[in-house]
Amino acid sequence: MPTLRINIVLFGIGNVGSTLINQVLQAQDFFLQQKNIELRFPIITNSTLAFFEKEGVKNQWEANFAQSAIPFRIEDIIEYVKELELDNLIAVDATASEAIIKNYIPLVQAGFHIVAANKKANTLHYDFYKELRVNLKRFDRKFLYETNVGAGLPVVNTIRDLYEAGDQVTKIRGVFSGTLSYLFNRFGEEDIPFATILKEAEQQGLTEPDSREDLSGKDVARKLLILARELGSTAELSSVKIASLLVPELPETLPLKAYRQQQRVLNKPFQIAKITQPENHVLRYVGEWELQSGTLEVKLISVPRNSALGQLKGADNLIEIFTTSYGEQPIVIQGAGAGKAVTARGVLSDIIRIADTLVYKAQLLQDWVA
């Protein structure tokens, strides 16, 4: 069978998107030899501009984008791929924007599969969540988003496989934020004020530009909701009970400069929480979902130091999955849950999963014709 060309339209060329392009370019020979596929990027975009290149971007893509990118609408992209009769289409959302999400359904209807690092499509109102899946089924398209939870860790696929195999997942609990993992792992091991660790994490680029986005617990809530919906929950993001780590003196409305100057007010409440917990325990900020009660909670808890959660190091994520089949012993998935290289590799894995399906279908068609 001739080499199958996979046409990828990439939305977002920030850390993850640009790293993805470079990973594909570096591995192109491997994919040709081992998979018989050629991955091409005929279109790459940022939030306002798109670069169109029929034969796919090359190593100098950044310079070409800067010189030749033009304003675009989604309709322009759909019209372009139709005019060039491009097939085997995958739209990759490497943004954190809600703007692109409203175009998922038109893209599916135009023949695109979707791979998303962007979590927001899976946490919008359930009506949209359901409508998207109706269209995916109707047009026989795939929507993969393994990196929505745990970056490159196989969390979403594991939970989906358990559910589809008929095993009943009874509880999910875990540290879903690499940033908060780092903060509390150090806080549990070192005699350093919490605000000092937070400041160092900010300086190392381990937090969002405004670390209140991490401390608010909203990102953990999104990841927890994504997993709950994989298990059939119809919950909304507003249903998640979030115990924010932000104290009243540091509201999200406080100017960023003032927030950074006043972070020391975090020291007292966390030091109290640390010294009042049982002996040989450490603090962990977790997301937790239970089947029986249907509750989704994001909260600070105290766990034994020798437990799976208690032994976390660095900025690792750790997710515990309790099921009927596995009983009291959970499935534990642990590893790096953040980073542009890890996330881009996870996105690429999803692209390859779709590409493998397309190769299989093309082979079936060729055999049938023959």
PDB file of C-alpha atoms in Angstrom, residues 50-237:
ATOM      1  CA  ALA A  50      -2.817  31.129   9.718  1.00  0.00           C
ATOM      2  CA  PHE A  51       0.049  29.901   7.541  1.00  0.00           C
ATOM      3  CA  PHE A  52      -1.040  27.804   4.539  1.00  0.00           C
ATOM      4  CA  GLU A  53       1.534  25.444   3.017  1.00  0.00           C
ATOM      5  CA  LYS A  54       0.220  22.752   0.688  1.00  0.00           C
ATOM      6  CA  GLU A  55       3.212  20.436   1.076  1.00  0.00           C
ATOM      7  CA  GLY A  56       3.421  20.858   4.846  1.00  0.00           C
ATOM      8  CA  VAL A  57       5.697  22.960   7.023  1.00  0.00           C
ATOM      9  CA  LYS A  58       9.433  22.302   7.038  1.00  0.00           C
ATOM     10  CA  ASN A  59      12.201  23.043   9.525  1.00  0.00           C
ATOM     11  CA  GLN A  60      12.041  26.764   8.794  1.00  0.00           C
ATOM     12  CA  TRP A  61       8.332  26.948   9.617  1.00  0.00           C
ATOM     13  CA  GLU A  62       8.690  29.681  12.252  1.00  0.00           C
ATOM     14  CA  ALA A  63      10.303  32.103   9.812  1.00  0.00           C
ATOM     15  CA  ASN A  64       7.751  31.238   7.132  1.00  0.00           C
ATOM     16  CA  PHE A  65       4.895  31.768   9.562  1.00  0.00           C
ATOM     17  CA  ALA A  66       6.234  35.175  10.569  1.00  0.00           C
ATOM     18  CA  GLN A  67       6.544  36.208   6.913  1.00  0.00           C
ATOM     19  CA  SER A  68       3.463  34.695   5.321  1.00  0.00           C
ATOM     20  CA  ALA A  69       0.709  34.098   7.895  1.00  0.00           C
ATOM     21  CA  ILE A  70      -2.579  35.851   7.192  1.00  0.00           C
ATOM     22  CA  PRO A  71      -5.806  36.514   9.120  1.00  0.00           C
ATOM     23  CA  PHE A  72      -8.226  33.599   8.916  1.00  0.00           C
ATOM     24  CA  ARG A  73     -11.649  32.212   9.763  1.00  0.00           C
ATOM     25  CA  ILE A  74     -12.504  28.565  10.281  1.00  0.00           C
ATOM     26  CA  GLU A  75     -14.510  28.742   7.052  1.00  0.00           C
ATOM     27  CA  ASP A  76     -11.279  29.640   5.204  1.00  0.00           C
ATOM     28  CA  ILE A  77      -9.594  26.502   6.513  1.00  0.00           C
ATOM     29  CA  ILE A  78     -12.530  24.259   5.603  1.00  0.00           C
ATOM     30  CA  GLU A  79     -12.705  25.784   2.119  1.00  0.00           C
ATOM     31  CA  TYR A  80      -8.925  25.396   1.635  1.00  0.00           C
ATOM     32  CA  VAL A  81      -8.843  21.675   2.438  1.00  0.00           C
ATOM     33  CA  LYS A  82     -11.849  21.099   0.170  1.00  0.00           C
ATOM     34  CA  GLU A  83     -10.270  22.972  -2.724  1.00  0.00           C
ATOM     35  CA  LEU A  84      -7.065  20.967  -2.415  1.00  0.00           C
ATOM     36  CA  GLU A  85      -9.050  17.774  -1.828  1.00  0.00           C
ATOM     37  CA  LEU A  86      -7.040  17.009   1.296  1.00  0.00           C
ATOM     38  CA  ASP A  87      -8.206  13.960   3.187  1.00  0.00           C
ATOM     39  CA  ASN A  88      -7.194  12.105   6.373  1.00  0.00           C
ATOM     40  CA  LEU A  89      -7.745  15.344   8.240  1.00  0.00           C
ATOM     41  CA  ILE A  90      -6.913  15.892  11.920  1.00  0.00           C
ATOM     42  CA  ALA A  91      -7.510  19.200  13.708  1.00  0.00           C
ATOM     43  CA  VAL A  92      -5.195  19.573  16.711  1.00  0.00           C
ATOM     44  CA  ASP A  93      -6.203  22.067  19.397  1.00  0.00           C
ATOM     45  CA  ALA A  94      -3.059  23.045  21.290  1.00  0.00           C
ATOM     46  CA  THR A  95      -4.630  26.211  22.688  1.00  0.00           C
ATOM     47  CA  ALA A  96      -6.217  26.961  26.056  1.00  0.00           C
ATOM     48  CA  SER A  97      -8.954  29.030  24.425  1.00  0.00           C
ATOM     49  CA  GLU A  98     -12.717  28.628  24.364  1.00  0.00           C
ATOM     50  CA  ALA A  99     -12.863  30.399  20.985  1.00  0.00           C
ATOM     51  CA  ILE A 100     -11.745  27.384  18.942  1.00  0.00           C
ATOM     52  CA  ILE A 101     -14.096  24.998  20.754  1.00  0.00           C
ATOM     53  CA  LYS A 102     -17.231  26.415  19.143  1.00  0.00           C
ATOM     54  CA  ASN A 103     -15.737  25.279  15.826  1.00  0.00           C
ATOM     55  CA  TYR A 104     -15.255  21.630  16.795  1.00  0.00           C
ATOM     56  CA  ILE A 105     -18.631  20.550  15.436  1.00  0.00           C
ATOM     57  CA  PRO A 106     -18.253  22.370  12.074  1.00  0.00           C
ATOM     58  CA  LEU A 107     -14.794  20.797  11.749  1.00  0.00           C
ATOM     59  CA  VAL A 108     -16.177  17.325  12.471  1.00  0.00           C
ATOM     60  CA  GLN A 109     -18.930  17.901   9.923  1.00  0.00           C
ATOM     61  CA  ALA A 110     -16.258  18.916   7.391  1.00  0.00           C
ATOM     62  CA  GLY A 111     -14.442  15.593   7.877  1.00  0.00           C
ATOM     63  CA  PHE A 112     -11.896  16.368  10.584  1.00  0.00           C
ATOM     64  CA  HIS A 113     -10.922  14.122  13.449  1.00  0.00           C
ATOM     65  CA  ILE A 114      -9.950  16.129  16.539  1.00  0.00           C
ATOM     66  CA  VAL A 115      -7.083  15.832  19.002  1.00  0.00           C
ATOM     67  CA  ALA A 116      -7.156  18.285  21.884  1.00  0.00           C
ATOM     68  CA  ALA A 117      -4.725  19.285  24.600  1.00  0.00           C
ATOM     69  CA  ASN A 118      -7.323  21.954  25.420  1.00  0.00           C
ATOM     70  CA  LYS A 119      -9.476  20.763  28.360  1.00  0.00           C
ATOM     71  CA  LYS A 120     -12.336  23.192  27.964  1.00  0.00           C
ATOM     72  CA  ALA A 121     -14.440  21.329  25.381  1.00  0.00           C
ATOM     73  CA  ASN A 122     -14.879  18.502  27.859  1.00  0.00           C
ATOM     74  CA  THR A 123     -15.888  20.770  30.726  1.00  0.00           C
ATOM     75  CA  LEU A 124     -18.412  23.038  29.023  1.00  0.00           C
ATOM     76  CA  HIS A 125     -22.145  22.569  29.560  1.00  0.00           C
ATOM     77  CA  TYR A 126     -23.155  18.930  29.207  1.00  0.00           C
ATOM     78  CA  ASP A 127     -25.497  19.761  26.312  1.00  0.00           C
ATOM     79  CA  PHE A 128     -22.474  20.734  24.200  1.00  0.00           C
ATOM     80  CA  TYR A 129     -20.532  17.702  25.431  1.00  0.00           C
ATOM     81  CA  LYS A 130     -23.358  15.457  24.268  1.00  0.00           C
ATOM     82  CA  GLU A 131     -23.975  17.252  20.958  1.00  0.00           C
ATOM     83  CA  LEU A 132     -20.304  16.978  20.024  1.00  0.00           C
ATOM     84  CA  ARG A 133     -20.393  13.224  20.562  1.00  0.00           C
ATOM     85  CA  VAL A 134     -23.596  12.866  18.537  1.00  0.00           C
ATOM     86  CA  ASN A 135     -21.826  14.525  15.610  1.00  0.00           C
ATOM     87  CA  LEU A 136     -18.695  12.425  16.072  1.00  0.00           C
ATOM     88  CA  LYS A 137     -20.788   9.283  15.798  1.00  0.00           C
ATOM     89  CA  ARG A 138     -22.847  10.589  12.881  1.00  0.00           C
ATOM     90  CA  PHE A 139     -19.785  11.528  10.812  1.00  0.00           C
ATOM     91  CA  ASP A 140     -17.629   8.616  12.039  1.00  0.00           C
ATOM     92  CA  ARG A 141     -14.898  10.861  13.441  1.00  0.00           C
ATOM     93  CA  LYS A 142     -12.657  10.456  16.477  1.00  0.00           C
ATOM     94  CA  PHE A 143     -12.024  12.931  19.298  1.00  0.00           C
ATOM     95  CA  LEU A 144      -8.990  12.087  21.438  1.00  0.00           C
ATOM     96  CA  TYR A 145      -7.758  14.076  24.438  1.00  0.00           C
ATOM     97  CA  GLU A 146      -5.477  11.905  26.543  1.00  0.00           C
ATOM     98  CA  THR A 147      -3.436  14.956  27.554  1.00  0.00           C
ATOM     99  CA  ASN A 148      -6.470  16.610  29.185  1.00  0.00           C
ATOM    100  CA  VAL A 149      -5.551  14.800  32.415  1.00  0.00           C
ATOM    101  CA  GLY A 150      -1.981  14.015  33.394  1.00  0.00           C
ATOM    102  CA  ALA A 151      -0.308  15.289  30.201  1.00  0.00           C
ATOM    103  CA  GLY A 152       1.290  12.147  28.753  1.00  0.00           C
ATOM    104  CA  LEU A 153       0.050   9.706  31.416  1.00  0.00           C
ATOM    105  CA  PRO A 154      -2.475   7.063  30.220  1.00  0.00           C
ATOM    106  CA  VAL A 155      -5.277   8.173  32.540  1.00  0.00           C
ATOM    107  CA  VAL A 156      -8.220   8.899  30.228  1.00  0.00           C
ATOM    108  CA  ASN A 157      -7.697   5.782  28.117  1.00  0.00           C
ATOM    109  CA  THR A 158      -7.337   3.562  31.183  1.00  0.00           C
ATOM    110  CA  ILE A 159     -10.578   4.811  32.695  1.00  0.00           C
ATOM    111  CA  ARG A 160     -12.405   4.580  29.357  1.00  0.00           C
ATOM    112  CA  ASP A 161     -11.157   1.021  28.823  1.00  0.00           C
ATOM    113  CA  LEU A 162     -12.293  -0.044  32.301  1.00  0.00           C
ATOM    114  CA  TYR A 163     -15.719   1.500  31.762  1.00  0.00           C
ATOM    115  CA  GLU A 164     -16.208  -0.011  28.312  1.00  0.00           C
ATOM    116  CA  ALA A 165     -15.086  -3.423  29.602  1.00  0.00           C
ATOM    117  CA  GLY A 166     -17.899  -3.330  32.160  1.00  0.00           C
ATOM    118  CA  ASP A 167     -15.744  -2.871  35.262  1.00  0.00           C
ATOM    119  CA  GLN A 168     -17.364  -0.460  37.710  1.00  0.00           C
ATOM    120  CA  VAL A 169     -15.115   2.380  38.780  1.00  0.00           C
ATOM    121  CA  THR A 170     -16.198   3.243  42.310  1.00  0.00           C
ATOM    122  CA  LYS A 171     -13.788   6.046  43.145  1.00  0.00           C
ATOM    123  CA  ILE A 172     -11.103   8.247  41.624  1.00  0.00           C
ATOM    124  CA  ARG A 173      -8.697  10.204  43.778  1.00  0.00           C
ATOM    125  CA  GLY A 174      -5.488  11.905  42.877  1.00  0.00           C
ATOM    126  CA  VAL A 175      -3.055  14.771  42.686  1.00  0.00           C
ATOM    127  CA  PHE A 176      -3.843  16.201  39.259  1.00  0.00           C
ATOM    128  CA  SER A 177      -1.695  19.350  39.338  1.00  0.00           C
ATOM    129  CA  GLY A 178       2.060  19.208  38.863  1.00  0.00           C
ATOM    130  CA  THR A 179       2.328  22.679  40.359  1.00  0.00           C
ATOM    131  CA  LEU A 180       0.440  21.822  43.539  1.00  0.00           C
ATOM    132  CA  SER A 181       2.227  18.487  43.766  1.00  0.00           C
ATOM    133  CA  TYR A 182       5.543  20.325  43.792  1.00  0.00           C
ATOM    134  CA  LEU A 183       4.380  22.840  46.404  1.00  0.00           C
ATOM    135  CA  PHE A 184       3.065  20.324  48.912  1.00  0.00           C
ATOM    136  CA  ASN A 185       5.789  17.724  48.298  1.00  0.00           C
ATOM    137  CA  ARG A 186       8.392  20.300  49.301  1.00  0.00           C
ATOM    138  CA  PHE A 187       6.247  21.729  52.092  1.00  0.00           C
ATOM    139  CA  GLY A 188       5.919  18.266  53.616  1.00  0.00           C
ATOM    140  CA  GLU A 189       9.657  17.558  53.524  1.00  0.00           C
ATOM    141  CA  GLU A 190      11.241  20.933  54.265  1.00  0.00           C
ATOM    142  CA  ASP A 191      10.940  23.428  57.090  1.00  0.00           C
ATOM    143  CA  ILE A 192      10.274  26.350  54.758  1.00  0.00           C
ATOM    144  CA  PRO A 193       7.294  28.768  54.725  1.00  0.00           C
ATOM    145  CA  PHE A 194       4.694  27.931  52.082  1.00  0.00           C
ATOM    146  CA  ALA A 195       4.943  31.376  50.445  1.00  0.00           C
ATOM    147  CA  THR A 196       8.703  30.917  49.976  1.00  0.00           C
ATOM    148  CA  ILE A 197       8.175  27.645  48.118  1.00  0.00           C
ATOM    149  CA  LEU A 198       5.449  29.286  46.030  1.00  0.00           C
ATOM    150  CA  LYS A 199       7.754  32.176  45.131  1.00  0.00           C
ATOM    151  CA  GLU A 200      10.505  29.780  44.051  1.00  0.00           C
ATOM    152  CA  ALA A 201       8.028  27.785  41.960  1.00  0.00           C
ATOM    153  CA  GLU A 202       6.923  30.995  40.227  1.00  0.00           C
ATOM    154  CA  GLN A 203      10.542  31.936  39.500  1.00  0.00           C
ATOM    155  CA  GLN A 204      11.183  28.489  37.997  1.00  0.00           C
ATOM    156  CA  GLY A 205       8.134  28.768  35.734  1.00  0.00           C
ATOM    157  CA  LEU A 206       6.364  25.886  37.460  1.00  0.00           C
ATOM    158  CA  THR A 207       3.162  27.890  38.008  1.00  0.00           C
ATOM    159  CA  GLU A 208       0.823  29.780  35.733  1.00  0.00           C
ATOM    160  CA  PRO A 209       1.908  33.423  35.203  1.00  0.00           C
ATOM    161  CA  ASP A 210      -0.617  34.241  37.933  1.00  0.00           C
ATOM    162  CA  SER A 211      -0.256  31.405  40.439  1.00  0.00           C
ATOM    163  CA  ARG A 212      -3.755  32.088  41.769  1.00  0.00           C
ATOM    164  CA  GLU A 213      -4.958  30.072  38.775  1.00  0.00           C
ATOM    165  CA  ASP A 214      -3.189  27.062  40.308  1.00  0.00           C
ATOM    166  CA  LEU A 215      -4.204  27.799  43.895  1.00  0.00           C
ATOM    167  CA  SER A 216      -7.871  28.316  42.989  1.00  0.00           C
ATOM    168  CA  GLY A 217      -8.303  24.599  42.307  1.00  0.00           C
ATOM    169  CA  LYS A 218     -10.231  25.223  39.091  1.00  0.00           C
ATOM    170  CA  ASP A 219      -7.784  23.326  36.888  1.00  0.00           C
ATOM    171  CA  VAL A 220      -7.982  20.292  39.170  1.00  0.00           C
ATOM    172  CA  ALA A 221     -11.784  20.546  39.059  1.00  0.00           C
ATOM    173  CA  ARG A 222     -11.772  20.473  35.236  1.00  0.00           C
ATOM    174  CA  LYS A 223      -9.603  17.355  35.141  1.00  0.00           C
ATOM    175  CA  LEU A 224     -11.763  15.595  37.718  1.00  0.00           C
ATOM    176  CA  LEU A 225     -14.938  16.447  35.785  1.00  0.00           C
ATOM    177  CA  ILE A 226     -13.430  15.091  32.549  1.00  0.00           C
ATOM    178  CA  LEU A 227     -12.810  11.721  34.197  1.00  0.00           C
ATOM    179  CA  ALA A 228     -16.243  11.633  35.839  1.00  0.00           C
ATOM    180  CA  ARG A 229     -17.897  12.274  32.474  1.00  0.00           C
ATOM    181  CA  GLU A 230     -15.899   9.409  30.967  1.00  0.00           C
ATOM    182  CA  LEU A 231     -17.741   7.240  33.483  1.00  0.00           C
ATOM    183  CA  GLY A 232     -21.181   8.482  32.481  1.00  0.00           C
ATOM    184  CA  SER A 233     -21.598  11.438  34.817  1.00  0.00           C
ATOM    185  CA  THR A 234     -23.674  14.357  33.524  1.00  0.00           C
ATOM    186  CA  ALA A 235     -22.270  16.730  36.152  1.00  0.00           C
ATOM    187  CA  GLU A 236     -21.383  20.325  35.363  1.00  0.00           C
ATOM    188  CA  LEU A 237     -18.238  22.196  36.379  1.00  0.00           C
TER     189      LEU A 237
END
